[in-house]
Amino acid sequence: MDLLPSEAPSSVGMRRQGFRSLKLVSLTMDEPLAEKPVGVDYGVLDNGLTYYVRCNHKPRMRAALALAVKVGSVLENEDERGVAHIVEHLAFSATKKYSNHDIIKFLESIGAEFGACQNALTSSDETIYELLVPVDKPELLSHAISVLAEFSSEVRVSAEDLEKERGAVLEEYRGGRNATGRMQDAHWILMFEGSKYAERLPIGLEKVIRTVTPEIVKQFYQKWYHLSNMAVVAVGDFPDSQSVVELIKFHFGQKLCGSVPPPDIPNFPIPSHNEPRYSCLVESEAAGSAVMVSCKMPVDEMQTVKDYRDSLAEAMFHCALNQRFFKISRRKDPPYFSCSSAADALVRPVKAYIMTSSCRERGTVAALEAMLIEVARVRLHGFSEREISIVRALMMSEIESAYLERDQMQSTSLRDEYLQHFFRKEPVVGVEYEAQLQKTLLPHISTAEVSKFAANFCTTCSCVIKIVEPRVGATLDDLRAVVLKVNTLEEERKIPPWDDEHIPEEIVAEKPNPGSIINQKEFSSIGVTELLLSNGMKVCYKYTDFLDDQVIFTGFSYGGLSELPEDEYISCSMGSTISGEIGIFGYKPSVLMDMLAGKRAEVSTKVGAYMRTFSGDCSPTDLETALQLVYQLFTRKVVPGEEEVKIVMQMTEEAIRAQERDPYTAFTNRLREINYGNSYFFRPIRISELKKVNPIRACEYFNDCFKDPSTFTVVIVGKFDPTISIPLVLQYLGGVPRPSEPVLKFNRDDLKGLPFKFPAKIVREVVHSPMVEAQCFVQLAFPVVLKSISMMEEIHCVGFLSKLLETKIMQVLRFKHGQIYSVNVTVFLGGNKPSRTGDVRGDISVYFSCDPDISSKLVDLALEEILYLQNQGPSEQDISTVLEIEQRAHENGLQENYYWLDRILRSYQSRAYLGDVCESFEIQDEGRTKVRKTLTPSTMKLALQKILPFPSKKQYTVVILMPQISCLKVLKSLLLLSSNGFGRDVKILAGAAGALVLAISLWRYSRSALKS
């Protein structure tokens, strides 16, 4: 069996003590931070190329590579708008050495998947090409670095290459013109009004994408792509770093700087403004009502210890403010459902403080007032000592975890750190020194130091205030009135101080009597120990040394929502949501948040069709806290309160209304109806049904779901030291009392199956939905039936088959015809009850978006390709590719706790499980090995014929989402066409975006950074 060896358990306490005994450092505030990054081979070649190389062994035998280019969309001229992103696309299409997407074929052949959002991104200021490649063969690393070298100067820009990529870029453009994209674009334009950044969204203009010439693209590429604007980053499991530096020199060092010096990259100023900018956007497809308050300021360079201390205080400010926002959202009649604050460097010269909130419809004015008042309250009264002590504990816990896992960081994380050093000069001082810095500085950062950052949220500091609503509500005058009101209250000091809640000290008030171990089994071949506790609960644990600060667990029990009568289904399906709002561990969520400050322990629950589960993730030293939460889950009843239920119902109603506004909802609803029948289980909840929810019954059902420990099996994986942890397991899991009568105890073979049936004939249907801008989504689905007798092999075979279909359809629709951006192939087998007998039914679905006018043609091309594979079979190269992709994913997984947790859980839940988890594990492993050994073009052809309908055109469903165009729009477009022949112009709405559609993380990596 292909299992990684693990070392003998070491003392977690010693590792933890290592941080707590970490020496403080003697500092002066003006002491400079290291300019050169620590712990990495760093240098600049004679031709100007910067390089970063570091040996790092996680994941094993893998390397994270990147080519960073200080070139983005802000450098484009008017006729080049979108060209920076087009260059990034063309790089994977053809270079001097590679043509016809040979680079993608190479990546897939070594198991490094290519796909949307995986290999490159373009933002306003930068372009990044990323590769995650195996290095178990020396030539692979050299080959991968040579690919990056080709990107740097040898991208081919022919007319044929450009035409092939236009369709993919246009589809990416079209995909961004939904409600989220429109609001993000509008926000970006408003934020940077008066600067070039406002006019240079990375996706560019549709007209340019359609008509730009190869000469213009080549001119942009040759003008800006110079080695002095670039860096190569290589972090991976290398024998030594110097040999990698030599490879970089070999592939890049001979490239010349060019006879003409490269142009300096200009700075594009962003004007400040004292008066706030206001905007009210009505977006009919918006996912809800939202408010955003943004305040811009120059980016601070971190050069000294004082700068670092200020950054810590700034982080503490946003953390403390977010804690307040969360507590307010859980009060009676809260002004918003959620609210958050963060700082982010949006573009090279500017960062912003951004507050976002989501609220009920027509609640934007109240939400804005609550947000501004809270910041004003901090300016007037500051945070309390208790609030800052909680935040300090949280941050100390985070750096402690990072320190403990300093030798287990992912190579991709280190790569990203070096990229920020290159682009933004962010210091890289090493985790050890950073831990010393934080341990030294955090205790001495005062409440006054933290509170002063509230001044940056002032409405006179280049402030932009925006709201988004699905229907006309608030006006600009309303927003101005709120700002004036809050400013007046602050000036007159009429905003009272913050009132803290009482926080209990202990999660479990009275510790339970420990249970005992009735039976213990050792399964040494997979490193697993199984315990049967005195209350009937089964606990299985596996020690790993992948991460020194992680223990994860999942407990499951058979029997879920499928057992309910239809008239109770909707109420009980809301049980988890209602109970979660009230507090499933005996405390309100806002109170529990403070109780867990400084601890890394979280537990969640899920009630599905056939199972109930609880899952946890914690630090080994906080395992007791996590298990206490599980104990509380089983022993404390959730009792619905009127206010909590009211909030949940308001939030759920808003979510339903948002779905009804989304054109995509009609598409997904019709998909379910066609492929699974009009079953109540697959049908979305309507507002009329929401009003029938019985919260008392919902909570009663939730309480019963987690009541009887004898029905649960718990799997624990991670840095689990049995000598310390088993007594905790016995006390808090074994201490859960077993009810006198079984509660929700089901035999897995007797569960009720969900009522669903795939259509027996071909169904092709177009769903027309009103849209602001045209979108088109396609799903092509085939029924799948896996026979019980050959289940173990066929389950694995389906995985290989779906990856083959995804790869081949991508080749046809994108690389050959250039008409889509990406394709996804998914397998759904989740509707089957977990019985040990009977066949397994489900479906395989092919999903892509495209130009509405050619959607049916692309469906036919996909069907033709699948039929060809069924008749002729795939090539040897195709089989080699899918085998390599699966093997590399498997190898990576063997080094991850979550992978092992999933493998062990599946062993318990497998049809092969008859009481011996090791035997079940080995049967599954043997099934995978057998499929891999026997997978050839001929066996895959037979599998395609057996698992899918044969021929594929015999039985399938196709649902296409198309825009519904009114007669008025048709007439208007005809008049425009006849009068002046204008094409379709892109109209950008200036307005606001909210928390539901604009998470802070999207700033850099979504609209301002297009991944391809």
mmCIF file of C-alpha atoms in Angstrom, residues 388-622:
data_model
loop_
_atom_site.group_PDB
_atom_site.id
_atom_site.type_symbol
_atom_site.label_atom_id
_atom_site.label_comp_id
_atom_site.label_asym_id
_atom_site.label_seq_id
_atom_site.Cartn_x
_atom_site.Cartn_y
_atom_site.Cartn_z
ATOM 1 C CA ILE A 388 -8.074 44.580 23.327
ATOM 2 C CA SER A 389 -7.010 41.710 25.581
ATOM 3 C CA ILE A 390 -9.301 39.386 23.593
ATOM 4 C CA VAL A 391 -7.873 40.587 20.290
ATOM 5 C CA ARG A 392 -4.327 40.320 21.630
ATOM 6 C CA ALA A 393 -4.997 36.714 22.633
ATOM 7 C CA LEU A 394 -6.374 35.934 19.164
ATOM 8 C CA MET A 395 -3.331 37.364 17.422
ATOM 9 C CA MET A 396 -0.912 35.689 19.809
ATOM 10 C CA SER A 397 -2.648 32.379 19.122
ATOM 11 C CA GLU A 398 -2.276 32.884 15.371
ATOM 12 C CA ILE A 399 1.444 33.655 15.476
ATOM 13 C CA GLU A 400 1.986 30.778 17.904
ATOM 14 C CA SER A 401 0.379 28.397 15.417
ATOM 15 C CA ALA A 402 2.491 29.810 12.573
ATOM 16 C CA TYR A 403 5.647 29.400 14.673
ATOM 17 C CA LEU A 404 4.848 25.793 15.563
ATOM 18 C CA GLU A 405 4.269 24.956 11.895
ATOM 19 C CA ARG A 406 7.166 27.038 10.567
ATOM 20 C CA ASP A 407 8.816 23.951 9.068
ATOM 21 C CA GLN A 408 5.535 22.746 7.561
ATOM 22 C CA MET A 409 4.468 25.749 5.511
ATOM 23 C CA GLN A 410 3.111 25.068 2.045
ATOM 24 C CA SER A 411 5.461 26.002 -0.774
ATOM 25 C CA THR A 412 2.672 28.026 -2.400
ATOM 26 C CA SER A 413 2.376 30.182 0.745
ATOM 27 C CA LEU A 414 6.089 30.944 0.751
ATOM 28 C CA ARG A 415 5.985 31.668 -2.976
ATOM 29 C CA ASP A 416 3.195 34.201 -2.426
ATOM 30 C CA GLU A 417 5.220 35.860 0.339
ATOM 31 C CA TYR A 418 8.160 36.399 -2.014
ATOM 32 C CA LEU A 419 5.859 37.734 -4.713
ATOM 33 C CA GLN A 420 4.681 40.443 -2.333
ATOM 34 C CA HIS A 421 8.293 41.275 -1.524
ATOM 35 C CA PHE A 422 8.977 41.769 -5.229
ATOM 36 C CA PHE A 423 5.827 43.737 -6.025
ATOM 37 C CA ARG A 424 5.319 45.751 -2.834
ATOM 38 C CA LYS A 425 8.621 45.517 -0.946
ATOM 39 C CA GLU A 426 6.879 43.801 1.971
ATOM 40 C CA PRO A 427 9.627 42.638 4.364
ATOM 41 C CA VAL A 428 10.255 38.912 4.678
ATOM 42 C CA VAL A 429 11.903 38.493 8.076
ATOM 43 C CA GLY A 430 11.164 34.800 8.681
ATOM 44 C CA VAL A 431 8.567 33.208 10.950
ATOM 45 C CA GLU A 432 10.977 32.805 13.882
ATOM 46 C CA TYR A 433 11.876 36.501 14.038
ATOM 47 C CA GLU A 434 8.291 37.566 13.336
ATOM 48 C CA ALA A 435 7.107 35.400 16.231
ATOM 49 C CA GLN A 436 9.699 37.075 18.470
ATOM 50 C CA LEU A 437 8.586 40.505 17.255
ATOM 51 C CA GLN A 438 4.918 39.853 17.939
ATOM 52 C CA LYS A 439 5.576 38.216 21.276
ATOM 53 C CA THR A 440 7.648 41.259 22.254
ATOM 54 C CA LEU A 441 5.373 43.977 20.849
ATOM 55 C CA LEU A 442 1.776 42.745 21.288
ATOM 56 C CA PRO A 443 1.614 42.970 25.116
ATOM 57 C CA HIS A 444 2.660 46.629 24.990
ATOM 58 C CA ILE A 445 0.252 47.887 22.301
ATOM 59 C CA SER A 446 -2.251 49.972 24.223
ATOM 60 C CA THR A 447 -5.950 50.481 23.650
ATOM 61 C CA ALA A 448 -5.196 54.076 22.667
ATOM 62 C CA GLU A 449 -2.756 52.932 19.972
ATOM 63 C CA VAL A 450 -5.365 50.603 18.515
ATOM 64 C CA SER A 451 -8.278 53.010 18.781
ATOM 65 C CA LYS A 452 -6.474 55.831 16.947
ATOM 66 C CA PHE A 453 -6.874 53.947 13.655
ATOM 67 C CA ALA A 454 -10.579 54.794 13.729
ATOM 68 C CA ALA A 455 -9.519 58.234 12.476
ATOM 69 C CA ASN A 456 -8.761 56.626 9.104
ATOM 70 C CA PHE A 457 -12.482 55.856 8.731
ATOM 71 C CA CYS A 458 -13.309 59.565 8.659
ATOM 72 C CA THR A 459 -15.761 60.763 6.003
ATOM 73 C CA THR A 460 -13.385 63.602 5.085
ATOM 74 C CA CYS A 461 -10.562 61.168 4.210
ATOM 75 C CA SER A 462 -11.188 60.344 0.530
ATOM 76 C CA CYS A 463 -14.334 58.522 1.588
ATOM 77 C CA VAL A 464 -16.677 56.711 -0.790
ATOM 78 C CA ILE A 465 -20.110 55.683 0.512
ATOM 79 C CA LYS A 466 -22.200 53.370 -1.618
ATOM 80 C CA ILE A 467 -25.312 51.323 -1.273
ATOM 81 C CA VAL A 468 -26.774 48.676 -3.537
ATOM 82 C CA GLU A 469 -30.446 47.713 -3.574
ATOM 83 C CA PRO A 470 -32.547 45.503 -5.823
ATOM 84 C CA ARG A 471 -35.221 48.210 -6.020
ATOM 85 C CA VAL A 472 -35.177 51.978 -5.610
ATOM 86 C CA GLY A 473 -34.981 52.820 -1.915
ATOM 87 C CA ALA A 474 -32.546 55.255 -0.353
ATOM 88 C CA THR A 475 -31.438 58.448 -2.096
ATOM 89 C CA LEU A 476 -28.184 60.382 -2.129
ATOM 90 C CA ASP A 477 -29.790 62.925 0.199
ATOM 91 C CA ASP A 478 -30.562 60.108 2.650
ATOM 92 C CA LEU A 479 -26.881 59.127 2.704
ATOM 93 C CA ARG A 480 -25.752 62.725 3.185
ATOM 94 C CA ALA A 481 -28.257 63.136 6.011
ATOM 95 C CA VAL A 482 -26.872 60.069 7.819
ATOM 96 C CA VAL A 483 -23.303 61.363 7.574
ATOM 97 C CA LEU A 484 -24.379 64.762 8.916
ATOM 98 C CA LYS A 485 -26.356 63.162 11.752
ATOM 99 C CA VAL A 486 -23.471 60.943 12.899
ATOM 100 C CA ASN A 487 -20.940 63.768 12.621
ATOM 101 C CA THR A 488 -23.202 65.968 14.762
ATOM 102 C CA LEU A 489 -23.660 63.258 17.377
ATOM 103 C CA GLU A 490 -19.899 62.794 17.519
ATOM 104 C CA GLU A 491 -19.190 66.516 17.791
ATOM 105 C CA GLU A 492 -21.717 66.821 20.630
ATOM 106 C CA ARG A 493 -20.353 63.619 22.255
ATOM 107 C CA LYS A 494 -23.823 62.104 22.365
ATOM 108 C CA ILE A 495 -22.666 58.582 21.451
ATOM 109 C CA PRO A 496 -22.384 56.486 24.654
ATOM 110 C CA PRO A 497 -19.501 54.058 25.351
ATOM 111 C CA TRP A 498 -19.681 50.404 24.315
ATOM 112 C CA ASP A 499 -21.453 48.100 26.764
ATOM 113 C CA ASP A 500 -19.753 44.678 27.102
ATOM 114 C CA GLU A 501 -21.669 41.454 27.670
ATOM 115 C CA HIS A 502 -21.007 39.186 30.643
ATOM 116 C CA ILE A 503 -18.808 36.278 29.557
ATOM 117 C CA PRO A 504 -18.739 32.980 31.508
ATOM 118 C CA GLU A 505 -15.273 31.655 32.259
ATOM 119 C CA GLU A 506 -15.845 27.943 31.614
ATOM 120 C CA ILE A 507 -17.505 26.250 28.619
ATOM 121 C CA VAL A 508 -18.489 23.204 30.683
ATOM 122 C CA ALA A 509 -19.741 24.355 34.071
ATOM 123 C CA GLU A 510 -19.510 20.914 35.675
ATOM 124 C CA LYS A 511 -17.096 18.403 34.188
ATOM 125 C CA PRO A 512 -18.675 15.032 33.370
ATOM 126 C CA ASN A 513 -17.603 11.707 34.775
ATOM 127 C CA PRO A 514 -15.294 10.025 32.258
ATOM 128 C CA GLY A 515 -16.420 7.000 30.308
ATOM 129 C CA SER A 516 -14.294 3.935 29.812
ATOM 130 C CA ILE A 517 -12.879 1.883 26.948
ATOM 131 C CA ILE A 518 -14.881 -1.308 26.376
ATOM 132 C CA ASN A 519 -12.794 -2.543 23.452
ATOM 133 C CA GLN A 520 -9.629 -1.424 21.635
ATOM 134 C CA LYS A 521 -8.342 -2.505 18.210
ATOM 135 C CA GLU A 522 -5.052 -1.653 16.531
ATOM 136 C CA PHE A 523 -4.819 -1.469 12.739
ATOM 137 C CA SER A 524 -1.093 -0.983 12.343
ATOM 138 C CA SER A 525 -1.019 -1.225 8.535
ATOM 139 C CA ILE A 526 -2.876 2.093 8.282
ATOM 140 C CA GLY A 527 -1.733 3.511 11.618
ATOM 141 C CA VAL A 528 -5.211 3.570 13.155
ATOM 142 C CA THR A 529 -6.531 2.756 16.630
ATOM 143 C CA GLU A 530 -10.234 2.111 17.256
ATOM 144 C CA LEU A 531 -11.922 2.462 20.632
ATOM 145 C CA LEU A 532 -15.413 1.447 21.694
ATOM 146 C CA LEU A 533 -16.484 3.617 24.632
ATOM 147 C CA SER A 534 -18.806 2.688 27.466
ATOM 148 C CA ASN A 535 -21.613 4.912 26.123
ATOM 149 C CA GLY A 536 -21.531 3.129 22.758
ATOM 150 C CA MET A 537 -19.624 5.767 20.822
ATOM 151 C CA LYS A 538 -16.896 4.475 18.508
ATOM 152 C CA VAL A 539 -13.713 6.575 18.283
ATOM 153 C CA CYS A 540 -10.964 6.012 15.728
ATOM 154 C CA TYR A 541 -7.753 8.046 15.799
ATOM 155 C CA LYS A 542 -4.648 8.341 13.628
ATOM 156 C CA TYR A 543 -1.499 10.179 14.643
ATOM 157 C CA THR A 544 0.231 12.227 11.915
ATOM 158 C CA ASP A 545 3.078 14.718 11.877
ATOM 159 C CA PHE A 546 1.995 16.711 8.812
ATOM 160 C CA LEU A 547 1.118 19.796 10.878
ATOM 161 C CA ASP A 548 2.264 20.334 14.453
ATOM 162 C CA ASP A 549 -0.687 22.539 15.313
ATOM 163 C CA GLN A 550 -3.654 20.655 13.877
ATOM 164 C CA VAL A 551 -6.096 18.011 15.061
ATOM 165 C CA ILE A 552 -9.255 17.477 13.007
ATOM 166 C CA PHE A 553 -12.214 15.198 13.593
ATOM 167 C CA THR A 554 -15.606 14.232 12.243
ATOM 168 C CA GLY A 555 -18.348 12.243 13.915
ATOM 169 C CA PHE A 556 -21.194 10.728 11.896
ATOM 170 C CA SER A 557 -24.400 8.858 12.501
ATOM 171 C CA TYR A 558 -26.769 7.284 9.988
ATOM 172 C CA GLY A 559 -30.234 8.728 9.552
ATOM 173 C CA GLY A 560 -31.064 12.191 8.295
ATOM 174 C CA LEU A 561 -33.676 14.259 6.533
ATOM 175 C CA SER A 562 -34.793 11.425 4.239
ATOM 176 C CA GLU A 563 -36.467 9.765 7.241
ATOM 177 C CA LEU A 564 -38.839 12.694 7.761
ATOM 178 C CA PRO A 565 -42.369 12.877 6.418
ATOM 179 C CA GLU A 566 -42.780 15.513 3.709
ATOM 180 C CA ASP A 567 -44.876 17.798 5.924
ATOM 181 C CA GLU A 568 -42.000 18.057 8.436
ATOM 182 C CA TYR A 569 -39.138 18.293 5.972
ATOM 183 C CA ILE A 570 -38.985 22.093 5.544
ATOM 184 C CA SER A 571 -39.199 22.840 9.281
ATOM 185 C CA CYS A 572 -36.586 20.254 10.213
ATOM 186 C CA SER A 573 -34.264 21.215 7.349
ATOM 187 C CA MET A 574 -34.165 24.686 8.946
ATOM 188 C CA GLY A 575 -33.158 23.178 12.293
ATOM 189 C CA SER A 576 -29.419 23.663 11.844
ATOM 190 C CA THR A 577 -29.818 27.294 10.729
ATOM 191 C CA ILE A 578 -32.180 28.279 13.550
ATOM 192 C CA SER A 579 -30.188 26.393 16.193
ATOM 193 C CA GLY A 580 -26.925 27.885 14.985
ATOM 194 C CA GLU A 581 -28.293 31.394 15.434
ATOM 195 C CA ILE A 582 -29.462 30.616 18.972
ATOM 196 C CA GLY A 583 -26.296 28.751 19.941
ATOM 197 C CA ILE A 584 -25.790 24.989 19.708
ATOM 198 C CA PHE A 585 -23.194 24.804 22.507
ATOM 199 C CA GLY A 586 -25.266 26.364 25.269
ATOM 200 C CA TYR A 587 -24.172 29.966 24.625
ATOM 201 C CA LYS A 588 -25.090 32.678 22.175
ATOM 202 C CA PRO A 589 -22.590 32.869 19.283
ATOM 203 C CA SER A 590 -21.536 36.388 20.325
ATOM 204 C CA VAL A 591 -20.731 35.167 23.851
ATOM 205 C CA LEU A 592 -18.972 32.009 22.681
ATOM 206 C CA MET A 593 -16.760 34.101 20.389
ATOM 207 C CA ASP A 594 -15.256 35.852 23.414
ATOM 208 C CA MET A 595 -15.025 32.630 25.407
ATOM 209 C CA LEU A 596 -12.886 31.082 22.664
ATOM 210 C CA ALA A 597 -10.567 34.094 22.312
ATOM 211 C CA GLY A 598 -6.955 32.929 22.112
ATOM 212 C CA LYS A 599 -7.978 29.335 21.515
ATOM 213 C CA ARG A 600 -7.887 27.607 18.158
ATOM 214 C CA ALA A 601 -10.934 25.377 18.374
ATOM 215 C CA GLU A 602 -14.047 25.259 16.240
ATOM 216 C CA VAL A 603 -16.862 22.745 15.813
ATOM 217 C CA SER A 604 -19.650 22.720 13.225
ATOM 218 C CA THR A 605 -22.613 20.486 12.437
ATOM 219 C CA LYS A 606 -24.444 19.283 9.350
ATOM 220 C CA VAL A 607 -27.691 17.403 8.893
ATOM 221 C CA GLY A 608 -27.860 15.771 5.461
ATOM 222 C CA ALA A 609 -30.143 13.378 3.662
ATOM 223 C CA TYR A 610 -28.770 10.196 5.227
ATOM 224 C CA MET A 611 -26.338 11.324 7.940
ATOM 225 C CA ARG A 612 -25.807 13.777 10.759
ATOM 226 C CA THR A 613 -22.248 14.932 11.303
ATOM 227 C CA PHE A 614 -20.204 17.183 13.561
ATOM 228 C CA SER A 615 -16.698 18.284 12.569
ATOM 229 C CA GLY A 616 -13.900 20.063 14.386
ATOM 230 C CA ASP A 617 -10.510 21.647 13.771
ATOM 231 C CA CYS A 618 -8.257 22.656 16.654
ATOM 232 C CA SER A 619 -4.757 23.023 17.983
ATOM 233 C CA PRO A 620 -3.565 19.952 19.927
ATOM 234 C CA THR A 621 -3.397 22.071 23.092
ATOM 235 C CA ASP A 622 -6.984 23.229 22.511
#
